[in-house]
Amino acid sequence: MLKSAFTPIFSAIPFKAGTPTLLHSSITNSFASAQEPVRQNASLNTTNTIFSYQQPPTSAYIHLPFCRKRCHYCDFPIVALGSSSNQANDDDPRISNYIQLLCREINVTKSENLTDPPLETVFFGGGTPSLVPPSLVSSILDTLRAKFGLCVDAEISMEMDPGTFDDTKMKGLMALGVNRVSLGVQAFQDELLKACGRAHGVKEVYEAIEIVGSCGVDNWSMDLISSLPHQTPAMWEESLSFTLEAQPKHVSVYDLQVERGTKFILYTPGQFPLPSETQSADFYRMASQTLSNSGYSHYEISSYCKEGYECKHNFTYWKNKPFYAFGLGSASYVGGVRFSRPKKMKDYMSYVQNLEKGVVAVNTVFDANDMAMDVVMLSLRTARGLDLRSFGEAFGSSLMYSLCKAYKPYIGSGHVVCLDEQRRVMTSDEFNTLILNEDEIDRGLGYIRLSDPDGFLLSNELISRAFGVIAP
């Protein structure tokens, strides 16, 4: 089912703090701790550019953990500043001291090579990054620019919550190069926002939308959450309708995940006051149909956009490309290793100090099965799907063939779609003919992807089935 957790990717891809996402924890745990050494597998073809862990990172995630208060569904590492914290945080030592620490981490991090290309994307996530003053954001960008280089046309994204910025702050951030905004709206009903523990109301939502528009931010996204306590289909339809009226270029739709250690742990998924699993699936189908009918491309399980407005930074994750990450609880993927930083501030401070002393070591070997599972899970999140030829070149044609055979029943049911190399959708009969001969399927089949929305809704089972083939 859709109800699942894709937390900062298997503790590695840094998504919105505490934001509900789309894969079950049993799947994400299959990737193990990024700090554990894994084995080299000589059969892995690392020359394949799609799956090569040796590519130099061209993206950086920056975790800014500050919030006014913790939302009831959030289990992410944050620093609660207090509900009165709003626009003016220029002199808050909790923020300035953290930024200094974060910049120290950036400065002491080893770049892969002196000739590596500059950063193409930077993503400020949290937390609520819009609580950080532009002057301190500037110091982070200056440090990144000096350490790694920063493309003139780099995509620089920032998560922003309603009520935490005005037009002056917005223009100040834009002057620094912030050119993409992810607005954490979540719902258009005050009662739902209050039930979630959000620090803003609907009034602040519309004020934020007005500021974004008046300041000329063209590339902006709106975040929504479905399956909230007491949320009805009519409420969800209303939120989608108001989203369309606001005309964001990008929309992210997440399904609530109940996490341990949060106030929502009192709720049982699928039971009142949470919607049933059937209702949650209907919410997902409604979002897919509503947004698709309004010109948004459903390019990733939880992401929709107008043409040309895909999030470039998130494509780093979906394509399994390396990326830097800095800050409390963040996780990087460099040299084939996913490495998470401490989630408690005191431990993070010690981590940076040890990094400066040169006593933090990361084992850089890897396991081909882990990488293959990474590729399958990330690829099947996207509308493009899994490139079977590249997968076969990297991990072996026999594994690719076994994967296709495992998906045969789901191709018949329509949950998995097969395409040829020209991306023409193939019929189930065509696939069944190809599957009779391993050599034929290697030449005739180009991609497999999950259908929208039913295949995406079954993503947990489908990805688990792939994992069973890769590492039985």
PDB file of N, CA and C in Angstrom, residues 193-254:
ATOM      1  N   LEU A 193      -4.402  21.702   9.999  1.00  0.00           N
ATOM      2  CA  LEU A 193      -3.089  22.258  10.337  1.00  0.00           C
ATOM      3  C   LEU A 193      -2.874  22.263  11.841  1.00  0.00           C
ATOM      4  N   LYS A 194      -3.925  22.616  12.578  1.00  0.00           N
ATOM      5  CA  LYS A 194      -3.825  22.617  14.036  1.00  0.00           C
ATOM      6  C   LYS A 194      -3.637  21.205  14.567  1.00  0.00           C
ATOM      7  N   ALA A 195      -4.347  20.245  13.979  1.00  0.00           N
ATOM      8  CA  ALA A 195      -4.243  18.858  14.415  1.00  0.00           C
ATOM      9  C   ALA A 195      -2.856  18.283  14.164  1.00  0.00           C
ATOM     10  N   CYS A 196      -2.167  18.833  13.170  1.00  0.00           N
ATOM     11  CA  CYS A 196      -0.805  18.388  12.849  1.00  0.00           C
ATOM     12  C   CYS A 196       0.252  19.096  13.684  1.00  0.00           C
ATOM     13  N   GLY A 197      -0.161  20.121  14.430  1.00  0.00           N
ATOM     14  CA  GLY A 197       0.804  20.883  15.199  1.00  0.00           C
ATOM     15  C   GLY A 197       1.584  21.877  14.363  1.00  0.00           C
ATOM     16  N   ARG A 198       1.065  22.213  13.192  1.00  0.00           N
ATOM     17  CA  ARG A 198       1.748  23.195  12.349  1.00  0.00           C
ATOM     18  C   ARG A 198       1.685  24.570  13.005  1.00  0.00           C
ATOM     19  N   ALA A 199       2.709  25.372  12.772  1.00  0.00           N
ATOM     20  CA  ALA A 199       2.797  26.696  13.391  1.00  0.00           C
ATOM     21  C   ALA A 199       2.096  27.768  12.572  1.00  0.00           C
ATOM     22  N   HIS A 200       1.555  27.395  11.418  1.00  0.00           N
ATOM     23  CA  HIS A 200       0.866  28.381  10.581  1.00  0.00           C
ATOM     24  C   HIS A 200      -0.578  27.960  10.356  1.00  0.00           C
ATOM     25  N   GLY A 201      -1.377  28.913   9.900  1.00  0.00           N
ATOM     26  CA  GLY A 201      -2.757  28.662   9.531  1.00  0.00           C
ATOM     27  C   GLY A 201      -2.967  28.968   8.059  1.00  0.00           C
ATOM     28  N   VAL A 202      -4.205  28.838   7.608  1.00  0.00           N
ATOM     29  CA  VAL A 202      -4.524  29.072   6.197  1.00  0.00           C
ATOM     30  C   VAL A 202      -4.248  30.519   5.807  1.00  0.00           C
ATOM     31  N   LYS A 203      -4.483  31.457   6.728  1.00  0.00           N
ATOM     32  CA  LYS A 203      -4.207  32.865   6.441  1.00  0.00           C
ATOM     33  C   LYS A 203      -2.742  33.059   6.057  1.00  0.00           C
ATOM     34  N   GLU A 204      -1.832  32.439   6.803  1.00  0.00           N
ATOM     35  CA  GLU A 204      -0.404  32.549   6.493  1.00  0.00           C
ATOM     36  C   GLU A 204      -0.049  31.849   5.178  1.00  0.00           C
ATOM     37  N   VAL A 205      -0.803  30.803   4.850  1.00  0.00           N
ATOM     38  CA  VAL A 205      -0.571  30.112   3.583  1.00  0.00           C
ATOM     39  C   VAL A 205      -0.789  31.070   2.409  1.00  0.00           C
ATOM     40  N   TYR A 206      -1.936  31.759   2.425  1.00  0.00           N
ATOM     41  CA  TYR A 206      -2.231  32.668   1.321  1.00  0.00           C
ATOM     42  C   TYR A 206      -1.278  33.866   1.305  1.00  0.00           C
ATOM     43  N   GLU A 207      -0.859  34.319   2.477  1.00  0.00           N
ATOM     44  CA  GLU A 207       0.131  35.401   2.517  1.00  0.00           C
ATOM     45  C   GLU A 207       1.445  34.953   1.901  1.00  0.00           C
ATOM     46  N   ALA A 208       1.866  33.721   2.193  1.00  0.00           N
ATOM     47  CA  ALA A 208       3.114  33.190   1.639  1.00  0.00           C
ATOM     48  C   ALA A 208       3.026  33.049   0.128  1.00  0.00           C
ATOM     49  N   ILE A 209       1.894  32.558  -0.359  1.00  0.00           N
ATOM     50  CA  ILE A 209       1.700  32.418  -1.806  1.00  0.00           C
ATOM     51  C   ILE A 209       1.775  33.778  -2.481  1.00  0.00           C
ATOM     52  N   GLU A 210       1.184  34.800  -1.845  1.00  0.00           N
ATOM     53  CA  GLU A 210       1.218  36.157  -2.382  1.00  0.00           C
ATOM     54  C   GLU A 210       2.647  36.690  -2.421  1.00  0.00           C
ATOM     55  N   ILE A 211       3.419  36.449  -1.373  1.00  0.00           N
ATOM     56  CA  ILE A 211       4.809  36.925  -1.327  1.00  0.00           C
ATOM     57  C   ILE A 211       5.634  36.259  -2.422  1.00  0.00           C
ATOM     58  N   VAL A 212       5.492  34.945  -2.554  1.00  0.00           N
ATOM     59  CA  VAL A 212       6.242  34.216  -3.578  1.00  0.00           C
ATOM     60  C   VAL A 212       5.933  34.777  -4.964  1.00  0.00           C
ATOM     61  N   GLY A 213       4.647  35.035  -5.220  1.00  0.00           N
ATOM     62  CA  GLY A 213       4.265  35.575  -6.523  1.00  0.00           C
ATOM     63  C   GLY A 213       4.730  36.998  -6.746  1.00  0.00           C
ATOM     64  N   SER A 214       4.568  37.861  -5.742  1.00  0.00           N
ATOM     65  CA  SER A 214       4.930  39.274  -5.910  1.00  0.00           C
ATOM     66  C   SER A 214       6.433  39.476  -6.033  1.00  0.00           C
ATOM     67  N   CYS A 215       7.206  38.551  -5.463  1.00  0.00           N
ATOM     68  CA  CYS A 215       8.667  38.655  -5.551  1.00  0.00           C
ATOM     69  C   CYS A 215       9.215  38.051  -6.844  1.00  0.00           C
ATOM     70  N   GLY A 216       8.345  37.450  -7.633  1.00  0.00           N
ATOM     71  CA  GLY A 216       8.774  36.941  -8.930  1.00  0.00           C
ATOM     72  C   GLY A 216       9.450  35.589  -8.896  1.00  0.00           C
ATOM     73  N   VAL A 217       9.119  34.768  -7.885  1.00  0.00           N
ATOM     74  CA  VAL A 217       9.688  33.415  -7.837  1.00  0.00           C
ATOM     75  C   VAL A 217       8.908  32.548  -8.824  1.00  0.00           C
ATOM     76  N   ASP A 218       9.547  32.196  -9.915  1.00  0.00           N
ATOM     77  CA  ASP A 218       8.863  31.419 -10.948  1.00  0.00           C
ATOM     78  C   ASP A 218       8.840  29.931 -10.605  1.00  0.00           C
ATOM     79  N   ASN A 219       9.944  29.422 -10.109  1.00  0.00           N
ATOM     80  CA  ASN A 219      10.092  27.984  -9.864  1.00  0.00           C
ATOM     81  C   ASN A 219       9.811  27.691  -8.393  1.00  0.00           C
ATOM     82  N   TRP A 220       8.553  27.375  -8.099  1.00  0.00           N
ATOM     83  CA  TRP A 220       8.220  27.064  -6.716  1.00  0.00           C
ATOM     84  C   TRP A 220       7.296  25.861  -6.634  1.00  0.00           C
ATOM     85  N   SER A 221       7.421  25.155  -5.515  1.00  0.00           N
ATOM     86  CA  SER A 221       6.682  23.927  -5.298  1.00  0.00           C
ATOM     87  C   SER A 221       5.797  24.061  -4.071  1.00  0.00           C
ATOM     88  N   MET A 222       4.706  23.317  -4.052  1.00  0.00           N
ATOM     89  CA  MET A 222       3.828  23.280  -2.893  1.00  0.00           C
ATOM     90  C   MET A 222       3.783  21.855  -2.353  1.00  0.00           C
ATOM     91  N   ASP A 223       3.986  21.708  -1.035  1.00  0.00           N
ATOM     92  CA  ASP A 223       3.902  20.408  -0.375  1.00  0.00           C
ATOM     93  C   ASP A 223       2.524  20.212   0.234  1.00  0.00           C
ATOM     94  N   LEU A 224       1.962  19.020   0.022  1.00  0.00           N
ATOM     95  CA  LEU A 224       0.674  18.644   0.619  1.00  0.00           C
ATOM     96  C   LEU A 224       0.814  17.286   1.296  1.00  0.00           C
ATOM     97  N   ILE A 225       0.003  17.055   2.338  1.00  0.00           N
ATOM     98  CA  ILE A 225      -0.025  15.767   3.024  1.00  0.00           C
ATOM     99  C   ILE A 225      -1.439  15.208   2.999  1.00  0.00           C
ATOM    100  N   SER A 226      -1.547  13.948   2.619  1.00  0.00           N
ATOM    101  CA  SER A 226      -2.840  13.268   2.657  1.00  0.00           C
ATOM    102  C   SER A 226      -2.871  12.269   3.814  1.00  0.00           C
ATOM    103  N   SER A 227      -4.060  11.748   4.083  1.00  0.00           N
ATOM    104  CA  SER A 227      -4.284  10.758   5.151  1.00  0.00           C
ATOM    105  C   SER A 227      -4.014  11.315   6.543  1.00  0.00           C
ATOM    106  N   LEU A 228      -4.307  12.591   6.743  1.00  0.00           N
ATOM    107  CA  LEU A 228      -4.166  13.208   8.064  1.00  0.00           C
ATOM    108  C   LEU A 228      -5.342  12.808   8.959  1.00  0.00           C
ATOM    109  N   PRO A 229      -5.194  12.930  10.275  1.00  0.00           N
ATOM    110  CA  PRO A 229      -6.308  12.623  11.179  1.00  0.00           C
ATOM    111  C   PRO A 229      -7.541  13.468  10.850  1.00  0.00           C
ATOM    112  N   HIS A 230      -8.682  12.811  10.723  1.00  0.00           N
ATOM    113  CA  HIS A 230      -9.977  13.458  10.458  1.00  0.00           C
ATOM    114  C   HIS A 230     -10.064  14.083   9.060  1.00  0.00           C
ATOM    115  N   GLN A 231      -9.101  13.810   8.199  1.00  0.00           N
ATOM    116  CA  GLN A 231      -9.156  14.352   6.838  1.00  0.00           C
ATOM    117  C   GLN A 231     -10.194  13.584   6.022  1.00  0.00           C
ATOM    118  N   THR A 232     -11.053  14.305   5.337  1.00  0.00           N
ATOM    119  CA  THR A 232     -12.097  13.694   4.523  1.00  0.00           C
ATOM    120  C   THR A 232     -11.763  13.849   3.048  1.00  0.00           C
ATOM    121  N   PRO A 233     -12.386  13.054   2.180  1.00  0.00           N
ATOM    122  CA  PRO A 233     -12.185  13.232   0.744  1.00  0.00           C
ATOM    123  C   PRO A 233     -12.515  14.646   0.285  1.00  0.00           C
ATOM    124  N   ALA A 234     -13.542  15.252   0.869  1.00  0.00           N
ATOM    125  CA  ALA A 234     -13.913  16.615   0.482  1.00  0.00           C
ATOM    126  C   ALA A 234     -12.809  17.601   0.845  1.00  0.00           C
ATOM    127  N   MET A 235     -12.193  17.417   2.008  1.00  0.00           N
ATOM    128  CA  MET A 235     -11.079  18.281   2.399  1.00  0.00           C
ATOM    129  C   MET A 235      -9.900  18.121   1.445  1.00  0.00           C
ATOM    130  N   TRP A 236      -9.596  16.889   1.080  1.00  0.00           N
ATOM    131  CA  TRP A 236      -8.467  16.633   0.182  1.00  0.00           C
ATOM    132  C   TRP A 236      -8.739  17.216  -1.209  1.00  0.00           C
ATOM    133  N   GLU A 237      -9.959  17.064  -1.664  1.00  0.00           N
ATOM    134  CA  GLU A 237     -10.332  17.641  -2.954  1.00  0.00           C
ATOM    135  C   GLU A 237     -10.212  19.165  -2.911  1.00  0.00           C
ATOM    136  N   GLU A 238     -10.606  19.754  -1.786  1.00  0.00           N
ATOM    137  CA  GLU A 238     -10.504  21.199  -1.632  1.00  0.00           C
ATOM    138  C   GLU A 238      -9.051  21.655  -1.640  1.00  0.00           C
ATOM    139  N   SER A 239      -8.171  20.932  -0.949  1.00  0.00           N
ATOM    140  CA  SER A 239      -6.752  21.291  -0.926  1.00  0.00           C
ATOM    141  C   SER A 239      -6.146  21.213  -2.320  1.00  0.00           C
ATOM    142  N   LEU A 240      -6.514  20.192  -3.066  1.00  0.00           N
ATOM    143  CA  LEU A 240      -6.011  20.066  -4.436  1.00  0.00           C
ATOM    144  C   LEU A 240      -6.530  21.205  -5.309  1.00  0.00           C
ATOM    145  N   SER A 241      -7.786  21.570  -5.112  1.00  0.00           N
ATOM    146  CA  SER A 241      -8.377  22.655  -5.884  1.00  0.00           C
ATOM    147  C   SER A 241      -7.675  23.980  -5.599  1.00  0.00           C
ATOM    148  N   PHE A 242      -7.436  24.276  -4.319  1.00  0.00           N
ATOM    149  CA  PHE A 242      -6.749  25.516  -3.951  1.00  0.00           C
ATOM    150  C   PHE A 242      -5.302  25.514  -4.448  1.00  0.00           C
ATOM    151  N   THR A 243      -4.710  24.335  -4.494  1.00  0.00           N
ATOM    152  CA  THR A 243      -3.349  24.224  -5.032  1.00  0.00           C
ATOM    153  C   THR A 243      -3.328  24.619  -6.499  1.00  0.00           C
ATOM    154  N   LEU A 244      -4.280  24.125  -7.251  1.00  0.00           N
ATOM    155  CA  LEU A 244      -4.346  24.470  -8.673  1.00  0.00           C
ATOM    156  C   LEU A 244      -4.567  25.959  -8.865  1.00  0.00           C
ATOM    157  N   GLU A 245      -5.376  26.584  -7.998  1.00  0.00           N
ATOM    158  CA  GLU A 245      -5.606  28.021  -8.100  1.00  0.00           C
ATOM    159  C   GLU A 245      -4.321  28.812  -7.861  1.00  0.00           C
ATOM    160  N   ALA A 246      -3.438  28.292  -6.992  1.00  0.00           N
ATOM    161  CA  ALA A 246      -2.184  28.981  -6.683  1.00  0.00           C
ATOM    162  C   ALA A 246      -1.168  28.862  -7.802  1.00  0.00           C
ATOM    163  N   GLN A 247      -1.332  27.873  -8.670  1.00  0.00           N
ATOM    164  CA  GLN A 247      -0.502  27.671  -9.864  1.00  0.00           C
ATOM    165  C   GLN A 247       0.989  27.507  -9.575  1.00  0.00           C
ATOM    166  N   PRO A 248       1.361  26.633  -8.636  1.00  0.00           N
ATOM    167  CA  PRO A 248       2.783  26.339  -8.476  1.00  0.00           C
ATOM    168  C   PRO A 248       3.288  25.554  -9.682  1.00  0.00           C
ATOM    169  N   LYS A 249       4.579  25.633  -9.943  1.00  0.00           N
ATOM    170  CA  LYS A 249       5.138  24.877 -11.061  1.00  0.00           C
ATOM    171  C   LYS A 249       5.389  23.417 -10.674  1.00  0.00           C
ATOM    172  N   HIS A 250       5.354  23.141  -9.377  1.00  0.00           N
ATOM    173  CA  HIS A 250       5.678  21.802  -8.891  1.00  0.00           C
ATOM    174  C   HIS A 250       4.813  21.515  -7.664  1.00  0.00           C
ATOM    175  N   VAL A 251       4.379  20.278  -7.519  1.00  0.00           N
ATOM    176  CA  VAL A 251       3.584  19.874  -6.357  1.00  0.00           C
ATOM    177  C   VAL A 251       4.139  18.557  -5.830  1.00  0.00           C
ATOM    178  N   SER A 252       4.369  18.491  -4.519  1.00  0.00           N
ATOM    179  CA  SER A 252       4.765  17.247  -3.868  1.00  0.00           C
ATOM    180  C   SER A 252       3.621  16.786  -2.974  1.00  0.00           C
ATOM    181  N   VAL A 253       3.203  15.529  -3.141  1.00  0.00           N
ATOM    182  CA  VAL A 253       2.082  14.971  -2.403  1.00  0.00           C
ATOM    183  C   VAL A 253       2.581  13.790  -1.582  1.00  0.00           C
ATOM    184  N   TYR A 254       2.464  13.898  -0.269  1.00  0.00           N
ATOM    185  CA  TYR A 254       2.960  12.862   0.634  1.00  0.00           C
ATOM    186  C   TYR A 254       1.811  12.227   1.400  1.00  0.00           C
TER     187      TYR A 254
END
